Short mmCIF file of C-alpha atoms in Angstrom, two decimals:
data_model
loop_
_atom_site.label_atom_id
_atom_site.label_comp_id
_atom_site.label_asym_id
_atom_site.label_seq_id
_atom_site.Cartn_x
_atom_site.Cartn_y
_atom_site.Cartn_z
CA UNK A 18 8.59 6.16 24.76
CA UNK A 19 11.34 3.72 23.33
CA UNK A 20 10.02 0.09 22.86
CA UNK A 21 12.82 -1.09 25.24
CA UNK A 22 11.59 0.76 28.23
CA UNK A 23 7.62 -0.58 27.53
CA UNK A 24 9.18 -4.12 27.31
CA UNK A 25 10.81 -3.56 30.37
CA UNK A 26 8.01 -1.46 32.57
CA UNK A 27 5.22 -3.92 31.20
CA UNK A 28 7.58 -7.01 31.85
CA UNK A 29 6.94 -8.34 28.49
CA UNK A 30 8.73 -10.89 25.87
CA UNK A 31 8.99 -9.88 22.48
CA UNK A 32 7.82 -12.47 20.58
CA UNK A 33 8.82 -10.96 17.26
CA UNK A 34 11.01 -8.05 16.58
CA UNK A 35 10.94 -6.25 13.26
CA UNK A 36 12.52 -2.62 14.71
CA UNK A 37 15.50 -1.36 17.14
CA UNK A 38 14.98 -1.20 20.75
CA UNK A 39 15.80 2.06 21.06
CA UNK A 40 12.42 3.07 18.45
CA UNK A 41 10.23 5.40 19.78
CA UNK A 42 6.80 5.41 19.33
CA UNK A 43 4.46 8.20 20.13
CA UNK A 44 1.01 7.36 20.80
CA UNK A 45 -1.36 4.46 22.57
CA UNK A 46 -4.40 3.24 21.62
CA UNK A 47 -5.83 0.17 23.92
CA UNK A 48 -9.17 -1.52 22.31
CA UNK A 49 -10.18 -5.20 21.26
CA UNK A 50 -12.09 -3.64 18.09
CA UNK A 51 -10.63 -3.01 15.17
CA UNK A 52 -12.55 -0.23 13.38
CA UNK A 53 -11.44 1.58 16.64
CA UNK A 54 -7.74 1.35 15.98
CA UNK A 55 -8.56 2.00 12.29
CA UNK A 56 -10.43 5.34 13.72
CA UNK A 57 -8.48 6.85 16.32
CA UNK A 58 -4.81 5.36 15.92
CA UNK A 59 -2.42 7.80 14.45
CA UNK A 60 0.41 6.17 12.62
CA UNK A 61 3.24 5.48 14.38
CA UNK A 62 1.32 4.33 17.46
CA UNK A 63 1.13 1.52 20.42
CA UNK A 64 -1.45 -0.88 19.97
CA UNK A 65 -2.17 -2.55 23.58
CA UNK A 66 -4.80 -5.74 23.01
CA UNK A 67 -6.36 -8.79 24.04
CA UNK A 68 -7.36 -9.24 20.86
CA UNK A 69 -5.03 -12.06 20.15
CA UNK A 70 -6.11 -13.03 16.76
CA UNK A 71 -4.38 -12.18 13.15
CA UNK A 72 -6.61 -9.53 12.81
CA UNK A 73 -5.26 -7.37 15.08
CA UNK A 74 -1.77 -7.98 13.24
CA UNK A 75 -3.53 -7.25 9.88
CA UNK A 76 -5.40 -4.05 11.03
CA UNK A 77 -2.00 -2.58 12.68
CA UNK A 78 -0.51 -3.46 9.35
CA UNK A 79 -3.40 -1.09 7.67
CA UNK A 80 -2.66 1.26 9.92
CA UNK A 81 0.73 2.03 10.16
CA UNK A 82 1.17 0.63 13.75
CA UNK A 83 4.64 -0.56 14.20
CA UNK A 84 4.43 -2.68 18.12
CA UNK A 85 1.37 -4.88 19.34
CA UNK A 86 1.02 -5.30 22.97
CA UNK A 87 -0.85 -8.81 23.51
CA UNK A 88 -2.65 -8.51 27.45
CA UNK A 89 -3.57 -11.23 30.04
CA UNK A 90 -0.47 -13.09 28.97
CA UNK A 91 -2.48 -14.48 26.13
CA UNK A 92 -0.20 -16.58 22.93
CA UNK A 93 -0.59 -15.49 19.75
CA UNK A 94 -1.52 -18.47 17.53
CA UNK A 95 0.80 -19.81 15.18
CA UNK A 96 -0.68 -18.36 12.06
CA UNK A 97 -0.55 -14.47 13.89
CA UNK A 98 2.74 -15.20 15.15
CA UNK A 99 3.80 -15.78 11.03
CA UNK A 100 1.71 -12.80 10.05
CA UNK A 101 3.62 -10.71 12.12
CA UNK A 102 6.43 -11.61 10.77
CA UNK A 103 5.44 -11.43 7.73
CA UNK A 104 3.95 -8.05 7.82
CA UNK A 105 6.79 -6.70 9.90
CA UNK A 106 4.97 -5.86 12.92
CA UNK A 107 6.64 -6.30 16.46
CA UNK A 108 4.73 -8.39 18.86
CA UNK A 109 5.50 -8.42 22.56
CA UNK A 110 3.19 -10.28 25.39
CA UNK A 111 2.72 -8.45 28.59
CA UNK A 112 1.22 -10.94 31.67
CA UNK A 113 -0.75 -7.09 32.79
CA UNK A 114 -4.29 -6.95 31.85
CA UNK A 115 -5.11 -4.39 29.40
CA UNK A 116 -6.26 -1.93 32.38
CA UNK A 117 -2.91 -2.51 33.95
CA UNK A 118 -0.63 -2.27 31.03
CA UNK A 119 -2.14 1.64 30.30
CA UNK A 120 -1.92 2.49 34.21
CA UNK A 121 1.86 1.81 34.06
CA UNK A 122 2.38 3.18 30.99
CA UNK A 123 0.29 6.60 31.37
CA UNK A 124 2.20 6.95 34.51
CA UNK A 125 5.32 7.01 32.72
CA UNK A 126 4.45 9.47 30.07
CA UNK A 127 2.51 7.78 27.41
CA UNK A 128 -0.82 9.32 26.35
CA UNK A 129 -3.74 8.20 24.34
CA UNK A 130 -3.50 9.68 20.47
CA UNK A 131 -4.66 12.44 19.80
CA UNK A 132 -8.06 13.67 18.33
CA UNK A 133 -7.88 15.30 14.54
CA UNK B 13 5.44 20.32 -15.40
CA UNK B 14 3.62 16.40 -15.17
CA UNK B 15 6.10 13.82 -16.54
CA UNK B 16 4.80 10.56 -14.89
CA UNK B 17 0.84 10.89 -15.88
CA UNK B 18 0.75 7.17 -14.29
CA UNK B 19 -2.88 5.63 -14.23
CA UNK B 20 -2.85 2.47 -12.53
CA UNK B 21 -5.91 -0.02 -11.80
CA UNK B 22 -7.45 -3.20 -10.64
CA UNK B 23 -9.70 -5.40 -8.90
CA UNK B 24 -9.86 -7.78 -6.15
CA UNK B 25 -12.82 -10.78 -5.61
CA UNK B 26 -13.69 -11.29 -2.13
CA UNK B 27 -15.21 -14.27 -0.30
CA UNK B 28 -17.84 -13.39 2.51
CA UNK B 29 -16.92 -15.25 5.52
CA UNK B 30 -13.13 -15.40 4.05
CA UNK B 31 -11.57 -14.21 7.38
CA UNK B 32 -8.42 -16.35 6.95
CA UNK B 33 -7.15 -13.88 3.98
CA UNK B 34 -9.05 -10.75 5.18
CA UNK B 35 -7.20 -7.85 4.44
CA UNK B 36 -4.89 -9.40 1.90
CA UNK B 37 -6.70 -6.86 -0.81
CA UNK B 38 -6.38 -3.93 0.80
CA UNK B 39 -2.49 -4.88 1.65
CA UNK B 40 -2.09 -5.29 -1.88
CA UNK B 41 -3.34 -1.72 -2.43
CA UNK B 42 -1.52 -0.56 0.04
CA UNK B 43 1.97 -1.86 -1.47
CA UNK B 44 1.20 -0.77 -4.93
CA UNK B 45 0.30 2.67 -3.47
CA UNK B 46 3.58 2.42 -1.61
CA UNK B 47 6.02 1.24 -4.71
CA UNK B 48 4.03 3.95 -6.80
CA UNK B 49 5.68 6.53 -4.09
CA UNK B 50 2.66 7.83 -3.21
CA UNK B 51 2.55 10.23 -0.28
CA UNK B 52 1.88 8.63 3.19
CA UNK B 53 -1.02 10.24 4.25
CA UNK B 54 -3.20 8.96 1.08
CA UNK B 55 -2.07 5.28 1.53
CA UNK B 56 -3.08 5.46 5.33
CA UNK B 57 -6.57 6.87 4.34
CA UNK B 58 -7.07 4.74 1.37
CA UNK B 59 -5.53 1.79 3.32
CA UNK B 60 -8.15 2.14 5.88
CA UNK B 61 -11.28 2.83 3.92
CA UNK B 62 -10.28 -0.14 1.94
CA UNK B 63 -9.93 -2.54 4.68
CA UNK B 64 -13.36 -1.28 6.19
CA UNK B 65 -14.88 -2.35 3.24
CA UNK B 66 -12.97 -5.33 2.26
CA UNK B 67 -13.95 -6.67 5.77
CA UNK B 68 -17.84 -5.35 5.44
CA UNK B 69 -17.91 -7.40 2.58
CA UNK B 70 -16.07 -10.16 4.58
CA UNK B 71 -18.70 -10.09 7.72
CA UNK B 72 -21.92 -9.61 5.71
CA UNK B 73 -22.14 -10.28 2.26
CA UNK B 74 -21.72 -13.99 -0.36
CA UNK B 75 -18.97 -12.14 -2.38
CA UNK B 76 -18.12 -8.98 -3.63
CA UNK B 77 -15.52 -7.24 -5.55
CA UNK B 78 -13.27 -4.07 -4.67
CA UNK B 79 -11.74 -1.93 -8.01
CA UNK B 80 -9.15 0.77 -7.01
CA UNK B 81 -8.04 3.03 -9.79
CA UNK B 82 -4.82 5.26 -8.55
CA UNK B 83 -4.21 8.69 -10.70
CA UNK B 84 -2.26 11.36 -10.20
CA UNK B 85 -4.91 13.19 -8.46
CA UNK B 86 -6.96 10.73 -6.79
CA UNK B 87 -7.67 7.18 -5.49
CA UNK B 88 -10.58 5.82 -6.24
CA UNK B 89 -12.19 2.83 -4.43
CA UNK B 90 -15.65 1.02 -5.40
CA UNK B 91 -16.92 -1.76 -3.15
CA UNK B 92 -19.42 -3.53 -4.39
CA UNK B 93 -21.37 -6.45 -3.05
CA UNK B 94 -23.98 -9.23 -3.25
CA UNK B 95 -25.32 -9.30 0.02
CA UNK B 96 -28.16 -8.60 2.62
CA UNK B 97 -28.33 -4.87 1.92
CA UNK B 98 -28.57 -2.32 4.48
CA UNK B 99 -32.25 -1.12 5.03
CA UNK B 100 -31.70 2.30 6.96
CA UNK B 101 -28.53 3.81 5.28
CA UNK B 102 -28.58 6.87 7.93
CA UNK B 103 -28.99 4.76 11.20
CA UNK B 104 -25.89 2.28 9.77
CA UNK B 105 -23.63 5.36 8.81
CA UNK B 106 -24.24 6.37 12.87
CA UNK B 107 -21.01 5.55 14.66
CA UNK B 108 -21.41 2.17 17.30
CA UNK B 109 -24.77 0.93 15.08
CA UNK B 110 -24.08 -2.20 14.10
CA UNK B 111 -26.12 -5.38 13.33
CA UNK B 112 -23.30 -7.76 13.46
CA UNK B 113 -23.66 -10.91 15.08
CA UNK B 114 -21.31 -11.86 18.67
CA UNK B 115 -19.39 -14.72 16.76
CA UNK B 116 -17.81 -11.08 14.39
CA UNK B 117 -17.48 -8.89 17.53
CA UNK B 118 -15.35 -11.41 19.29
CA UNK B 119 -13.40 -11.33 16.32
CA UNK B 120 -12.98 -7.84 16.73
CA UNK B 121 -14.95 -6.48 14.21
CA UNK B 122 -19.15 -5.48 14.37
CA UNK B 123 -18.36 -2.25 16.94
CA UNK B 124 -20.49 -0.10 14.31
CA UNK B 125 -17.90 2.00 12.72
CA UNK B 126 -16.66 0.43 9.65
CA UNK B 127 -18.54 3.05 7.30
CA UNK B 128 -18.28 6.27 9.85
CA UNK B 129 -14.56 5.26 8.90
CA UNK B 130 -14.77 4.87 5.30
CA UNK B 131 -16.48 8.47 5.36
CA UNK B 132 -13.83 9.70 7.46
CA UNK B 133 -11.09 8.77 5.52
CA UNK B 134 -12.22 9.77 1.99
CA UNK B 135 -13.03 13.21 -0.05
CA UNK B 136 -16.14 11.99 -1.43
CA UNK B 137 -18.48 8.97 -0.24
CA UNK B 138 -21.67 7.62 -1.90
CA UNK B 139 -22.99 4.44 -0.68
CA UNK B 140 -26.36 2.74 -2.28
CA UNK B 141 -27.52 -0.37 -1.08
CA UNK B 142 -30.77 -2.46 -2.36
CA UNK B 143 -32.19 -4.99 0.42
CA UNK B 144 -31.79 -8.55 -0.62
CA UNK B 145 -29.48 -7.67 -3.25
CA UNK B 146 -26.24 -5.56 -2.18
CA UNK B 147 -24.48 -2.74 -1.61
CA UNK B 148 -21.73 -0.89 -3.12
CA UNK B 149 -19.42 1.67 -1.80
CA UNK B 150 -18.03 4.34 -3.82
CA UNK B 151 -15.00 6.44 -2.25
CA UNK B 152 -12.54 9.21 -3.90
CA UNK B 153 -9.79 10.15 -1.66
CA UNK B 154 -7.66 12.86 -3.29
CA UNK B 155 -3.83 12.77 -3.21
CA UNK B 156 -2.54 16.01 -0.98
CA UNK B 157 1.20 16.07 -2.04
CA UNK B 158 3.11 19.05 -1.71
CA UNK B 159 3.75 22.01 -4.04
CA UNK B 160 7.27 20.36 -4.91
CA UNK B 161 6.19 16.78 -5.10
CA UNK B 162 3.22 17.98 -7.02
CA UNK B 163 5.75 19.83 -9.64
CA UNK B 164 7.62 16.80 -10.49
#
């Protein structure tokens, strides 16, 4: 799924862009811990969060996760919104809750990653 | 025939409780694994087992140091710590144990699976840990390039 149609079916603002619109990304993981994403994400992936804090920006970094999907709404603080840029990941705030966000997005064709 | 025999090593000190630059050790790995031209799939796993321990040492421990050494072969990653020490290595290494405290889970981390993901991600894994006085990590994840990558 291309990261302009998730912007557009989750209604969200990109709040830093580091790729094209037209990227498409492959996989979804949705989880407020971190060790999960560093388990199960493949690279690649979707990460959809309410974890609005620079780790989340650090541990996609890790792991080769391109677009962060902050839930609820919620701001990323100053200091995650520079980290991003920094580390080149793409940060877009959805006003869905994380439930909501995957509902619209499974319907539309994006599954979970895959196991090993 | 091996023309680049490149051996390349270091070491990072980290802080416990150091969350502002947590990760910034295992980034740095991860871009000198990534200007060496290293395939992707090592730097993800090596990326990952790094940052699991960089931020174990983070959450639980006074300080502790991380040494990477990068050969052609292999990466090799020792974590070593001064900290609390883990009394039951076997019920920590089970996935969703942990014994972190809420103020580290809300932070996103504590969800029990920082060394089931260590283990994952590397060839080899040894981990010996002394209550009251540390733990350290040892971790070999070997380089799978392909036959013509491997022939340069």
């Amino acid at each position: 799924m291309r990261l302009r149609q998730i912007r557009e079916l989750l209604d969200a603002v990109i709040v830093h862009q580091a790729i094209p619109e037209d990227t498409d990304l492959s996989w979804a993981i949705a989880t407020d811990l971190m060790s999960e994403v560093l388990y199960y994400s493949k690279d690649n992936s979707l990460l959809i969060t309410g974890l609005t804090r620079q780790q989340a920006i650090r541990t996609a970094h890790i792991a080769d996760i391109r677009v962060v999907v902050f839930t609820k709404g919620k701001e990323p603080d100053f200091q995650t919104l520079e980290l991003a840029k920094d580390k080149g990941v793409t940060l877009l705030i959805t006003p869905h809750c994380t439930f909501s966000a995957c509902g619209i997005l499974y319907e539309r064709g994006m599954r979970c990653c895959p196991d090993e | 025939m091996s023309s680049h025999r490149q051996i390349k090593e270091g070491s990072f000190h980290i802080l416990g409780g150091d969350f502002a630059n947590a990760g910034e050790a295992s980034t740095s790995i991860k871009r000198e694994l990534l200007e060496m031209g290293v395939e992707e799939d090592t730097i993800r796993r090596v990326s990952i087992a790094t940052f699991e321990a960089e931020m174990n040492i983070i959450i639980y421990a006074t300080a502790g140091i991380i040494r990477y050494t990068i050969t052609p072969e292999e990466v090799i990653i020792i974590a070593e710590d001064m900290g609390p020490g883990i009394e039951d290595i076997e019920l920590a290494m089970q996935e969703g144990y942990s014994t972190a405290p809420d103020w580290v889970r809300e932070m996103g981390w504590g969800a029990g699976m920082g060394l089931p993901n260590m283990k994952k991600n590397s060839d080899v894994f040894k981990i010996d840990s002394v209550v009251g006085e540390g733990t350290r990590v040892d971790m070999i994840i070997k380089r799978r390039r392909n036959e013509t990558e491997a022939d340069q």
